[in-house]
Amino acid sequence: MYLRLLLFYSLLLPSALGHIPSSFSHDVRCLLEFKKGIVSDPSGLVLSSWTPPRPPESNYSGASAPACPSSWHGVSCDASGTAVTAVSLDDLGLGGEIKFAALAGMRLLGDLSLSGNFLTGRLVPALGSLSSLQRLDLSGNLFYGPISGRIAELWNLQHLNLSCNAFSGVFPTGFQNLPGLKELDLRSNGLSGHIGSVLSEMRNVEYLDLSGNEFYGGLLMESGNLSSLANAVKYANLSSNKLNGSFFSSDSLRLFRNLEVLDVGNNQLSGELPSFDSLRNLKTLRAGRNQLSGLIPEELFGSTMPLTELDLSGNRFTGYVRTINSTTLKVLNLSLNALSGPLPSNLGSCVSVDLSKNILSSDLSVMQHWGESLEIVDLSSNALSGSIPNDIPLCRSLISIKISNNSLAGSLPSVLGSCPKLSDVDLSLNKFTGPILPSLFMSSTSMNLSVDQFTGPFPLQGPHSIESLVLPSYNHLESLDLSDNQLSGSLPPEIGSLQRLKLLDLGRNALSGELPSEIGELDGLEFLDLSVNHFKGRIPEMPQRSLEVFNISYNDLSGPVPQNLQRFPRSSFHPGNAFLILPDDTDALEDNTRSAQHSRFRTSIWAAIIVCSFGAVMLIVVVLLAAQKMWFKEYCGKNEFKGPAIIRDANPLRFDLHYTHNSEAKDSLPVPISFSCKHLLASSSRSTSRQGDLVTNTAECSYSKYGSDSAFLELGELKNFPSTIEYKSSLGLPLPSAPHYIDSHLTEQPAVWHVGSPDRLVGELFFFDDSLVFTADELSRAPAEILGRGSFGTKYKAILDCGHVLTIRLLHSGLLKQQKEFAREAKRIGTIGHPNIISVRGYCWGPTEQGRLIIADYANGYSLADYLYESTPGRYSQVSVSQRLKIAIDVAQCLYYLHDRGLPHGNLKPSNIVLKQPDLTAQLTDFSLHCLMARRGTAQQMLNSRALGYQAPELTTASNPCPSLKADIYAFGVILMELLTRRSASDIISGRVGAVDLTDWIQQYVRQGRAGECFDKDIADGEAATKVMEELLAVSLRCILPVKERPNIKTVIEDLQSIAI
């Protein structure tokens, strides 16, 4: 076969090289043909030097050109000068489509290196004829397509680097035939295949990098399939793939006796880590961003291993980290786990330690025993308390300290101001008090002391502090965030000396005085927030073109806005600043000025009016209240009012609710009830809600009680407003606790909702892209309609002036993460872009907890819960077996998209699945909102999920339950059962069908051989339909297995797609 291929290429090459003179050697002709594919050469080194050689002077006509063009750039020849041995064209910016077939037959070519260019093309089988090739480096280009299996015929290959290209397809077989291969780098491509099969192909590879591909499968392999690779490999990087299943077993790990670096981060590996005692050469272990759990093996912190870097972040490890005894460990990252207990008493020789986002609980006194080698420490988002000790030996070497989002208190110790290298400080979201130390800024480049309780003047103020701060050697500050404190006094003109400043956030303090003109000298400033203070006077000229975010709202500034700042939206200046002149505010300013000039006169007039009218007004109020009390008593005594009871949650909008029972609209009078709180959305629309099965039985007493006192309900009264609501399922069973119906059916009340016009939106809007951008004023004008309430908050439908329809969710106050972490998680959610996952467009962060919104596209359609459980005949079309299977596949594919990015949905239920007409395409809504919640909010959601029957059993017993990928699988299995039976989990919880919950009920029938009796009788007609439902039931049962046996979503999709209709 090999000889026939050589014969083929020997016949092919003459035609390919037909236009090149035959007097040139074979290698020269191959290179000239290869050169034709290069169309761009910025340096000119190749196109200018790779010119056809002229034959030497000779007296006879048979003279020929040199056999090897050693003068060509990047070309090397053998000792005899007769053959090309290497072509190295790295990092020249070359562009074009390379024809590797042109190089076929270059018998002594041992090194082909084209890395760091913009070359494209396919790796054709002809490359397999370069039998002398020892090194092939095509990294950092645009090559695409599959890797030809003939590459395994390069018997002498030692180094193969195809990284950072666009190769795709299944990893080829045959690499076991390359015993000399020492280095294999395929990172950052789109290659796939089972990782077990790939690793078993390796023989003597010492350097293996398969990261950034789509390899899948687990690492639990037979030792015999790993022995050849394990004996040789020193560096193994399998990170950023789609690996799932378990980690290597202890027996397998023992084989990796030479392993120095192991990186399996950013996958979906689960289970516990084995013992690492046998890996005596391991220096780096990275397994972050997986789903590993259990205790961390103690030997990883001990002195028996030469470990220098350990990254186990983003997993589910539990237990304590008592001490670090290793003398070699330098970098330790255990963030984003469930570690508890006190801080470790000793950190050994660590240089960088990240223990953030755990549940560590202790004071910081242990820091006095940490070594002087520590340079970077992050303890953010734990449950730490107490104060920072004043005696910290590590201060001499400390570069970065982050202890944000804890419960630390007290004043800042002076020792922090004496750390000579300290450049990055984040102590935000704590309870620190007292003044801010000016010395803390001496060497800092980034300082975040926001959301604390600091008092006193701006820290650069004062004759002593400012002299040292403005010295050129200390002018390093680039980011300064002192927002949400209690700072007072003025902003000193010396602020202009901080020339490197890019971010300055002083919002929500008590600063006053005029803004110094020197603020306009901060040439690199990109972010400036001075909102919610008491600044007055004019805005100084700010010519910076670098400024991207600007906010001075809620101050007392006046005068014209400088020209360069007029590009920012009105929300940057208003509310507040009543006398500030924008281009379209001239008339308003004149009115305000005239009002100011006559204020004394108006005050006198109004005083007289008030005094004269007070008695009359009080008399009218008393009469009206008495009349209203009598009216309510008479009306409610007849028991004719049957409108819906007020939901207990405080409403962020001001609504004038006129409840009218549809069946008695002609006879019943509307009962006006209005209430008000901090308004976030403006609405000026009337929306007639759909009918449903909501029945109230205590509304009359509630209205009688409160109506007798006042028609206006304060927020505090509303929270205690009594109501009892009973829901009915499609089977006629009462559902006394069915929170998912509150989500999806709240608007299905027999009532007409009149939505009044509240105040304008208070807060700052943040968008994740520029495809849809609007101002706070536009959102405030948008007509709004309540869609429902759930564990995360209240949802509204809003229509912008442009006609775009949005879903606005007001998040429950007191349940959210702090602003910085909230913004980070919101941005992560905002990157999700899938056609069947409703996109999150942005969010609003207001100055109070009532001003926190999530903005998403509106899902136009009815939910799966509507289709399954609506009892009104003919309202929704019946969902067939094939449609239910398609819905299941649609939802599974959406989950796969989320899980592939490490995001659990976290609140999967039928009311969060919207079916889009005409083909009932399933769309997911309200995904991953738990990421925005603090522990209290997550716990509340877990309780709701447990009550509904969608919570995985392992979360019920967990001390700190949190949504997970495997918990999503369990909830999906329950939804599959609902699709099959048309019974809600809540139906079963009510106890009316003789079982604890839906899953137990179905499993009981399956064990008795009566599974068919569970199915929805409306569609279980015919053998074909029953077979599909039985296969679907089998998938659902696998989804609710114990967590370690539960399949991942990719396996679930494969199972669903294998079901034939």
PDB file of N, CA and C in Angstrom, residues 435-510:
ATOM      1  N   PRO A 435     -11.826  56.579  60.332  1.00  0.00           N
ATOM      2  CA  PRO A 435     -11.276  57.230  59.135  1.00  0.00           C
ATOM      3  C   PRO A 435     -10.467  56.260  58.286  1.00  0.00           C
ATOM      4  N   ILE A 436     -10.298  56.614  57.035  1.00  0.00           N
ATOM      5  CA  ILE A 436      -9.470  55.831  56.113  1.00  0.00           C
ATOM      6  C   ILE A 436      -8.038  56.348  56.201  1.00  0.00           C
ATOM      7  N   LEU A 437      -7.098  55.438  56.378  1.00  0.00           N
ATOM      8  CA  LEU A 437      -5.704  55.830  56.548  1.00  0.00           C
ATOM      9  C   LEU A 437      -5.125  56.359  55.246  1.00  0.00           C
ATOM     10  N   PRO A 438      -4.640  57.597  55.209  1.00  0.00           N
ATOM     11  CA  PRO A 438      -3.999  58.091  53.982  1.00  0.00           C
ATOM     12  C   PRO A 438      -2.765  57.282  53.600  1.00  0.00           C
ATOM     13  N   SER A 439      -2.067  56.751  54.615  1.00  0.00           N
ATOM     14  CA  SER A 439      -0.862  55.985  54.314  1.00  0.00           C
ATOM     15  C   SER A 439      -1.160  54.703  53.570  1.00  0.00           C
ATOM     16  N   LEU A 440      -2.425  54.272  53.582  1.00  0.00           N
ATOM     17  CA  LEU A 440      -2.807  53.051  52.885  1.00  0.00           C
ATOM     18  C   LEU A 440      -2.644  53.191  51.381  1.00  0.00           C
ATOM     19  N   PHE A 441      -2.597  54.435  50.902  1.00  0.00           N
ATOM     20  CA  PHE A 441      -2.542  54.679  49.465  1.00  0.00           C
ATOM     21  C   PHE A 441      -1.110  54.841  48.954  1.00  0.00           C
ATOM     22  N   MET A 442      -0.141  54.724  49.817  1.00  0.00           N
ATOM     23  CA  MET A 442       1.225  55.089  49.456  1.00  0.00           C
ATOM     24  C   MET A 442       1.729  54.325  48.236  1.00  0.00           C
ATOM     25  N   SER A 443       1.481  53.018  48.192  1.00  0.00           N
ATOM     26  CA  SER A 443       1.972  52.221  47.066  1.00  0.00           C
ATOM     27  C   SER A 443       0.857  51.555  46.289  1.00  0.00           C
ATOM     28  N   SER A 444      -0.398  51.856  46.630  1.00  0.00           N
ATOM     29  CA  SER A 444      -1.523  51.132  46.047  1.00  0.00           C
ATOM     30  C   SER A 444      -1.768  51.541  44.602  1.00  0.00           C
ATOM     31  N   THR A 445      -2.161  50.565  43.797  1.00  0.00           N
ATOM     32  CA  THR A 445      -2.657  50.823  42.443  1.00  0.00           C
ATOM     33  C   THR A 445      -4.174  50.629  42.371  1.00  0.00           C
ATOM     34  N   SER A 446      -4.718  49.770  43.249  1.00  0.00           N
ATOM     35  CA  SER A 446      -6.158  49.525  43.278  1.00  0.00           C
ATOM     36  C   SER A 446      -6.624  49.478  44.721  1.00  0.00           C
ATOM     37  N   MET A 447      -7.663  50.278  45.035  1.00  0.00           N
ATOM     38  CA  MET A 447      -8.165  50.359  46.400  1.00  0.00           C
ATOM     39  C   MET A 447      -9.688  50.314  46.368  1.00  0.00           C
ATOM     40  N   ASN A 448     -10.271  49.313  47.031  1.00  0.00           N
ATOM     41  CA  ASN A 448     -11.723  49.181  47.121  1.00  0.00           C
ATOM     42  C   ASN A 448     -12.122  49.069  48.584  1.00  0.00           C
ATOM     43  N   LEU A 449     -12.672  50.147  49.108  1.00  0.00           N
ATOM     44  CA  LEU A 449     -13.170  50.182  50.478  1.00  0.00           C
ATOM     45  C   LEU A 449     -14.656  50.507  50.481  1.00  0.00           C
ATOM     46  N   SER A 450     -15.349  50.103  49.429  1.00  0.00           N
ATOM     47  CA  SER A 450     -16.760  50.450  49.278  1.00  0.00           C
ATOM     48  C   SER A 450     -17.644  49.622  50.206  1.00  0.00           C
ATOM     49  N   VAL A 451     -18.865  50.131  50.424  1.00  0.00           N
ATOM     50  CA  VAL A 451     -19.889  49.460  51.228  1.00  0.00           C
ATOM     51  C   VAL A 451     -19.347  49.067  52.600  1.00  0.00           C
ATOM     52  N   ASP A 452     -18.769  50.027  53.270  1.00  0.00           N
ATOM     53  CA  ASP A 452     -18.364  49.881  54.660  1.00  0.00           C
ATOM     54  C   ASP A 452     -19.011  51.015  55.445  1.00  0.00           C
ATOM     55  N   GLN A 453     -18.430  51.359  56.580  1.00  0.00           N
ATOM     56  CA  GLN A 453     -18.993  52.429  57.399  1.00  0.00           C
ATOM     57  C   GLN A 453     -17.922  53.448  57.778  1.00  0.00           C
ATOM     58  N   PHE A 454     -16.999  53.701  56.845  1.00  0.00           N
ATOM     59  CA  PHE A 454     -15.934  54.649  57.087  1.00  0.00           C
ATOM     60  C   PHE A 454     -16.497  56.066  57.204  1.00  0.00           C
ATOM     61  N   THR A 455     -15.887  56.829  58.077  1.00  0.00           N
ATOM     62  CA  THR A 455     -16.301  58.220  58.288  1.00  0.00           C
ATOM     63  C   THR A 455     -15.093  59.130  58.110  1.00  0.00           C
ATOM     64  N   GLY A 456     -15.353  60.409  58.273  1.00  0.00           N
ATOM     65  CA  GLY A 456     -14.263  61.363  58.182  1.00  0.00           C
ATOM     66  C   GLY A 456     -14.104  61.911  56.783  1.00  0.00           C
ATOM     67  N   PRO A 457     -13.048  62.708  56.567  1.00  0.00           N
ATOM     68  CA  PRO A 457     -12.854  63.362  55.273  1.00  0.00           C
ATOM     69  C   PRO A 457     -12.293  62.416  54.233  1.00  0.00           C
ATOM     70  N   PHE A 458     -12.325  62.876  53.002  1.00  0.00           N
ATOM     71  CA  PHE A 458     -11.692  62.153  51.909  1.00  0.00           C
ATOM     72  C   PHE A 458     -10.220  61.938  52.265  1.00  0.00           C
ATOM     73  N   PRO A 459      -9.677  60.726  52.101  1.00  0.00           N
ATOM     74  CA  PRO A 459      -8.368  60.397  52.680  1.00  0.00           C
ATOM     75  C   PRO A 459      -7.186  61.161  52.093  1.00  0.00           C
ATOM     76  N   LEU A 460      -7.355  61.826  50.972  1.00  0.00           N
ATOM     77  CA  LEU A 460      -6.244  62.609  50.435  1.00  0.00           C
ATOM     78  C   LEU A 460      -6.221  64.018  51.011  1.00  0.00           C
ATOM     79  N   GLN A 461      -7.153  64.295  51.912  1.00  0.00           N
ATOM     80  CA  GLN A 461      -7.294  65.644  52.415  1.00  0.00           C
ATOM     81  C   GLN A 461      -6.391  65.870  53.624  1.00  0.00           C
ATOM     82  N   GLY A 462      -5.900  67.074  53.761  1.00  0.00           N
ATOM     83  CA  GLY A 462      -5.086  67.417  54.918  1.00  0.00           C
ATOM     84  C   GLY A 462      -3.671  67.731  54.535  1.00  0.00           C
ATOM     85  N   PRO A 463      -3.043  68.660  55.235  1.00  0.00           N
ATOM     86  CA  PRO A 463      -1.710  69.112  54.857  1.00  0.00           C
ATOM     87  C   PRO A 463      -0.645  68.056  55.031  1.00  0.00           C
ATOM     88  N   HIS A 464      -0.860  67.068  55.898  1.00  0.00           N
ATOM     89  CA  HIS A 464       0.187  66.081  56.131  1.00  0.00           C
ATOM     90  C   HIS A 464       0.085  64.919  55.154  1.00  0.00           C
ATOM     91  N   SER A 465      -1.124  64.418  54.952  1.00  0.00           N
ATOM     92  CA  SER A 465      -1.271  63.241  54.094  1.00  0.00           C
ATOM     93  C   SER A 465      -1.039  63.569  52.648  1.00  0.00           C
ATOM     94  N   ILE A 466      -1.518  64.702  52.192  1.00  0.00           N
ATOM     95  CA  ILE A 466      -1.466  64.962  50.760  1.00  0.00           C
ATOM     96  C   ILE A 466      -0.046  65.221  50.275  1.00  0.00           C
ATOM     97  N   GLU A 467       0.813  65.736  51.138  1.00  0.00           N
ATOM     98  CA  GLU A 467       2.172  66.017  50.717  1.00  0.00           C
ATOM     99  C   GLU A 467       2.878  64.744  50.275  1.00  0.00           C
ATOM    100  N   SER A 468       2.663  63.659  51.014  1.00  0.00           N
ATOM    101  CA  SER A 468       3.320  62.406  50.651  1.00  0.00           C
ATOM    102  C   SER A 468       2.643  61.738  49.483  1.00  0.00           C
ATOM    103  N   LEU A 469       1.328  61.924  49.362  1.00  0.00           N
ATOM    104  CA  LEU A 469       0.601  61.209  48.326  1.00  0.00           C
ATOM    105  C   LEU A 469       0.858  61.770  46.948  1.00  0.00           C
ATOM    106  N   VAL A 470       1.179  63.002  46.849  1.00  0.00           N
ATOM    107  CA  VAL A 470       1.345  63.582  45.521  1.00  0.00           C
ATOM    108  C   VAL A 470       2.775  63.489  45.027  1.00  0.00           C
ATOM    109  N   LEU A 471       3.651  62.924  45.831  1.00  0.00           N
ATOM    110  CA  LEU A 471       5.010  62.733  45.354  1.00  0.00           C
ATOM    111  C   LEU A 471       4.994  61.763  44.186  1.00  0.00           C
ATOM    112  N   PRO A 472       5.811  61.992  43.126  1.00  0.00           N
ATOM    113  CA  PRO A 472       5.784  61.130  41.949  1.00  0.00           C
ATOM    114  C   PRO A 472       6.011  59.662  42.276  1.00  0.00           C
ATOM    115  N   SER A 473       6.839  59.350  43.273  1.00  0.00           N
ATOM    116  CA  SER A 473       7.136  57.944  43.569  1.00  0.00           C
ATOM    117  C   SER A 473       5.940  57.205  44.136  1.00  0.00           C
ATOM    118  N   TYR A 474       4.911  57.918  44.640  1.00  0.00           N
ATOM    119  CA  TYR A 474       3.735  57.292  45.201  1.00  0.00           C
ATOM    120  C   TYR A 474       2.509  57.448  44.313  1.00  0.00           C
ATOM    121  N   ASN A 475       2.694  57.991  43.143  1.00  0.00           N
ATOM    122  CA  ASN A 475       1.542  58.255  42.269  1.00  0.00           C
ATOM    123  C   ASN A 475       1.241  57.030  41.419  1.00  0.00           C
ATOM    124  N   HIS A 476       0.776  55.949  42.072  1.00  0.00           N
ATOM    125  CA  HIS A 476       0.502  54.692  41.367  1.00  0.00           C
ATOM    126  C   HIS A 476      -0.982  54.394  41.251  1.00  0.00           C
ATOM    127  N   LEU A 477      -1.812  55.094  41.971  1.00  0.00           N
ATOM    128  CA  LEU A 477      -3.220  54.725  42.104  1.00  0.00           C
ATOM    129  C   LEU A 477      -3.943  54.785  40.761  1.00  0.00           C
ATOM    130  N   GLU A 478      -4.575  53.646  40.395  1.00  0.00           N
ATOM    131  CA  GLU A 478      -5.337  53.561  39.149  1.00  0.00           C
ATOM    132  C   GLU A 478      -6.826  53.379  39.389  1.00  0.00           C
ATOM    133  N   SER A 479      -7.193  52.766  40.502  1.00  0.00           N
ATOM    134  CA  SER A 479      -8.607  52.504  40.789  1.00  0.00           C
ATOM    135  C   SER A 479      -8.872  52.811  42.260  1.00  0.00           C
ATOM    136  N   LEU A 480      -9.856  53.681  42.524  1.00  0.00           N
ATOM    137  CA  LEU A 480     -10.206  54.062  43.889  1.00  0.00           C
ATOM    138  C   LEU A 480     -11.720  54.025  44.043  1.00  0.00           C
ATOM    139  N   ASP A 481     -12.213  53.091  44.855  1.00  0.00           N
ATOM    140  CA  ASP A 481     -13.647  52.934  45.093  1.00  0.00           C
ATOM    141  C   ASP A 481     -13.911  53.078  46.588  1.00  0.00           C
ATOM    142  N   LEU A 482     -14.475  54.228  46.971  1.00  0.00           N
ATOM    143  CA  LEU A 482     -14.843  54.503  48.360  1.00  0.00           C
ATOM    144  C   LEU A 482     -16.345  54.693  48.480  1.00  0.00           C
ATOM    145  N   SER A 483     -17.096  54.160  47.538  1.00  0.00           N
ATOM    146  CA  SER A 483     -18.543  54.375  47.508  1.00  0.00           C
ATOM    147  C   SER A 483     -19.237  53.702  48.684  1.00  0.00           C
ATOM    148  N   ASP A 484     -20.450  54.158  48.967  1.00  0.00           N
ATOM    149  CA  ASP A 484     -21.300  53.571  50.006  1.00  0.00           C
ATOM    150  C   ASP A 484     -20.627  53.571  51.365  1.00  0.00           C
ATOM    151  N   ASN A 485     -20.130  54.730  51.764  1.00  0.00           N
ATOM    152  CA  ASN A 485     -19.608  54.933  53.099  1.00  0.00           C
ATOM    153  C   ASN A 485     -20.261  56.177  53.686  1.00  0.00           C
ATOM    154  N   GLN A 486     -19.625  56.774  54.676  1.00  0.00           N
ATOM    155  CA  GLN A 486     -20.161  57.977  55.317  1.00  0.00           C
ATOM    156  C   GLN A 486     -19.115  59.077  55.331  1.00  0.00           C
ATOM    157  N   LEU A 487     -18.338  59.172  54.248  1.00  0.00           N
ATOM    158  CA  LEU A 487     -17.305  60.186  54.154  1.00  0.00           C
ATOM    159  C   LEU A 487     -17.934  61.560  54.026  1.00  0.00           C
ATOM    160  N   SER A 488     -17.263  62.558  54.603  1.00  0.00           N
ATOM    161  CA  SER A 488     -17.781  63.919  54.562  1.00  0.00           C
ATOM    162  C   SER A 488     -16.664  64.877  54.162  1.00  0.00           C
ATOM    163  N   GLY A 489     -17.004  66.156  54.119  1.00  0.00           N
ATOM    164  CA  GLY A 489     -16.020  67.142  53.713  1.00  0.00           C
ATOM    165  C   GLY A 489     -15.987  67.318  52.207  1.00  0.00           C
ATOM    166  N   SER A 490     -14.985  68.015  51.745  1.00  0.00           N
ATOM    167  CA  SER A 490     -14.899  68.352  50.318  1.00  0.00           C
ATOM    168  C   SER A 490     -13.882  67.472  49.614  1.00  0.00           C
ATOM    169  N   LEU A 491     -13.896  67.541  48.312  1.00  0.00           N
ATOM    170  CA  LEU A 491     -12.938  66.832  47.470  1.00  0.00           C
ATOM    171  C   LEU A 491     -11.778  67.787  47.193  1.00  0.00           C
ATOM    172  N   PRO A 492     -10.578  67.489  47.677  1.00  0.00           N
ATOM    173  CA  PRO A 492      -9.486  68.462  47.583  1.00  0.00           C
ATOM    174  C   PRO A 492      -8.963  68.606  46.158  1.00  0.00           C
ATOM    175  N   PRO A 493      -8.397  69.761  45.838  1.00  0.00           N
ATOM    176  CA  PRO A 493      -7.858  69.960  44.483  1.00  0.00           C
ATOM    177  C   PRO A 493      -6.677  69.057  44.175  1.00  0.00           C
ATOM    178  N   GLU A 494      -6.010  68.534  45.212  1.00  0.00           N
ATOM    179  CA  GLU A 494      -4.866  67.653  44.970  1.00  0.00           C
ATOM    180  C   GLU A 494      -5.255  66.345  44.293  1.00  0.00           C
ATOM    181  N   ILE A 495      -6.557  66.106  44.158  1.00  0.00           N
ATOM    182  CA  ILE A 495      -6.992  64.903  43.453  1.00  0.00           C
ATOM    183  C   ILE A 495      -6.442  64.860  42.033  1.00  0.00           C
ATOM    184  N   GLY A 496      -6.194  66.034  41.483  1.00  0.00           N
ATOM    185  CA  GLY A 496      -5.663  66.100  40.123  1.00  0.00           C
ATOM    186  C   GLY A 496      -4.258  65.586  39.977  1.00  0.00           C
ATOM    187  N   SER A 497      -3.576  65.354  41.101  1.00  0.00           N
ATOM    188  CA  SER A 497      -2.204  64.846  41.031  1.00  0.00           C
ATOM    189  C   SER A 497      -2.149  63.342  40.804  1.00  0.00           C
ATOM    190  N   LEU A 498      -3.269  62.658  40.955  1.00  0.00           N
ATOM    191  CA  LEU A 498      -3.292  61.207  40.752  1.00  0.00           C
ATOM    192  C   LEU A 498      -3.483  60.912  39.269  1.00  0.00           C
ATOM    193  N   GLN A 499      -2.432  61.129  38.513  1.00  0.00           N
ATOM    194  CA  GLN A 499      -2.518  61.122  37.062  1.00  0.00           C
ATOM    195  C   GLN A 499      -2.805  59.759  36.458  1.00  0.00           C
ATOM    196  N   ARG A 500      -2.585  58.684  37.185  1.00  0.00           N
ATOM    197  CA  ARG A 500      -2.825  57.347  36.629  1.00  0.00           C
ATOM    198  C   ARG A 500      -4.237  56.848  36.900  1.00  0.00           C
ATOM    199  N   LEU A 501      -5.023  57.660  37.582  1.00  0.00           N
ATOM    200  CA  LEU A 501      -6.345  57.219  38.000  1.00  0.00           C
ATOM    201  C   LEU A 501      -7.251  56.952  36.794  1.00  0.00           C
ATOM    202  N   LYS A 502      -7.843  55.740  36.774  1.00  0.00           N
ATOM    203  CA  LYS A 502      -8.791  55.357  35.731  1.00  0.00           C
ATOM    204  C   LYS A 502     -10.208  55.215  36.274  1.00  0.00           C
ATOM    205  N   LEU A 503     -10.334  54.816  37.527  1.00  0.00           N
ATOM    206  CA  LEU A 503     -11.652  54.643  38.143  1.00  0.00           C
ATOM    207  C   LEU A 503     -11.690  55.414  39.449  1.00  0.00           C
ATOM    208  N   LEU A 504     -12.717  56.251  39.601  1.00  0.00           N
ATOM    209  CA  LEU A 504     -12.942  56.983  40.841  1.00  0.00           C
ATOM    210  C   LEU A 504     -14.425  56.892  41.173  1.00  0.00           C
ATOM    211  N   ASP A 505     -14.761  56.171  42.238  1.00  0.00           N
ATOM    212  CA  ASP A 505     -16.150  55.990  42.658  1.00  0.00           C
ATOM    213  C   ASP A 505     -16.280  56.464  44.099  1.00  0.00           C
ATOM    214  N   LEU A 506     -16.930  57.621  44.252  1.00  0.00           N
ATOM    215  CA  LEU A 506     -17.189  58.194  45.574  1.00  0.00           C
ATOM    216  C   LEU A 506     -18.681  58.295  45.830  1.00  0.00           C
ATOM    217  N   GLY A 507     -19.470  57.567  45.071  1.00  0.00           N
ATOM    218  CA  GLY A 507     -20.918  57.661  45.165  1.00  0.00           C
ATOM    219  C   GLY A 507     -21.447  57.230  46.516  1.00  0.00           C
ATOM    220  N   ARG A 508     -22.621  57.798  46.886  1.00  0.00           N
ATOM    221  CA  ARG A 508     -23.347  57.419  48.076  1.00  0.00           C
ATOM    222  C   ARG A 508     -22.535  57.645  49.347  1.00  0.00           C
ATOM    223  N   ASN A 509     -22.042  58.877  49.497  1.00  0.00           N
ATOM    224  CA  ASN A 509     -21.386  59.334  50.710  1.00  0.00           C
ATOM    225  C   ASN A 509     -22.064  60.623  51.150  1.00  0.00           C
ATOM    226  N   ALA A 510     -21.368  61.420  51.934  1.00  0.00           N
ATOM    227  CA  ALA A 510     -21.907  62.711  52.383  1.00  0.00           C
ATOM    228  C   ALA A 510     -20.919  63.828  52.056  1.00  0.00           C
TER     229      ALA A 510
END
